[in-house]
C-alpha angles and dihedrals in degrees: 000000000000116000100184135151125332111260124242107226088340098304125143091179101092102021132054118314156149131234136177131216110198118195091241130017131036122315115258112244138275098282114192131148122038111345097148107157092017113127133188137187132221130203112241110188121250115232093005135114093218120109135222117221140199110212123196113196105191113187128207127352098251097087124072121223151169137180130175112190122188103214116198135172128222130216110243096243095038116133087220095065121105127243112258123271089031116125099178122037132186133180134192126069095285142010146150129262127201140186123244115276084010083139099054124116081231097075091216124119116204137283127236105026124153113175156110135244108202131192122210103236118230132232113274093013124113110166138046129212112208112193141166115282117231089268108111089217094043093125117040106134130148092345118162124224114280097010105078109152122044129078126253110188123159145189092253145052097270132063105215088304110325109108104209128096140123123254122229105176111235095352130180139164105269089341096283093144084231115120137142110208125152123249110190135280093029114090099193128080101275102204107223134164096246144015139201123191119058127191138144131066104308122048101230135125088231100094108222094017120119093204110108119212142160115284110207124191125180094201116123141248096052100240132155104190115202123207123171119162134234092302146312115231112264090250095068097064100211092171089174131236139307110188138180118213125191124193116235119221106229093248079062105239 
């Protein structure tokens, strides 16, 4: 897995990175800093001559760095083929995702990223659980200086501003159907059923409480998309998410 350059505010633009070009669908993002373990796929093309390409752009002489990447290519009706438009695909009953450079000293995750994780659903399992990780940093995303713990999920696309946040489609904790989250314009807690968009410091359907909790959503496809704009300033130490998730069976044990 690439181990390249360290990332300014959580920028690959201007400093060592990889890229990928699939056949068909959108590029992945720029990817740069400690991404060992870290996996992506691109789309091919079935029954075309083109060629996808991974492209690493490395800048300057003064930075050590080092990368081993196992390339492998998958039958087009194979089952173990992801859906389109996944980038990261992961398969078993539970698991752990992380953002890219999660695992960085610089407690900074990137900038610009725009793409889904999804997780091959198993037979007899309709739901999914997505928790915090051990890490005691496992959830710092779009949080806002001085304000570093509690959640701030909304209705919509947007956290009081930062534009950064995760999407689990029709989420709740424990899957109570029972979340406060803020739809503008509306400045008080609007207690709704679901919500979609995560981001803070806990990850909760309970906007403004620091309490994390497993968010479970039974819409399928599994998917976590992940958005975070263009970068947080360095200070406010948005390291990025590492998540567990766990498949429910559909009796619900």
């Amino acid at each position: 897995a690439p181990s390249t350059a360290a990332t300014t505010a959580g920028s690959c633009s201007t400093t060592d990175r990889f890229s990928s070009t699939p056949v068909t669908g959108k590029s992945s993002p720029f990817i740069c800093g400690e991404n060992a373990g870290q996996h992506i796929y691109i789309d091919a093309g079935s029954y075309s001559s083109s060629e996808a390409a991974l492209e690493a752009v490395l800048v300057g002489t003064a930075t050590a760095r080092q990368w081993k990447i196992k390339v492998s290519m998958i039958e087009c009706d194979s089952l173990s083929l992801p859906p389109q438009g996944c980038l990261q695909y992961h398969t078993g009953l539970g698991g752990t995702v992380r953002s890219f450079n999660f695992n960085s000293n610089n407690f900074q995750h990137l900038a610009s990223q725009n793409y889904e994780a999804c997780v091959r659903r198993e037979k007899g399992y309709c739901s999914i659980g997505w928790s915090e990780s051990s890490d005691p940093s496992a959830f710092r995303v779009g949080r806002p200086p001085n304000n570093p713990d509690p959640s701030f999920n909304s209705l919509f696309p947007a956290n009081i501003g930062n534009a950064d946040y995760v999407v689990i489609p029709n989420g709740s904790d424990g899957g109570a159907n029972a979340c406060i989250a803020t739809a503008p314009p509306l400045a008080a807690g609007l207690a709704v059923p679901t919500v979609d968009y995560y981001g803070g410091g806990s990850l909760n359907c309970v906007r403004s409480s620091a309490v994390p909790a497993e968010v479970i959503s039974s819409s399928v496809p599994f998917t976590l998309g992940v958005m975070f704009d263009a970068g947080d300033p360095a200070t406010f130490l948005n390291r990025g998410f590492c998540l567990n998730y766990r498949q429910i069976a559909c009796d619900g044990c």
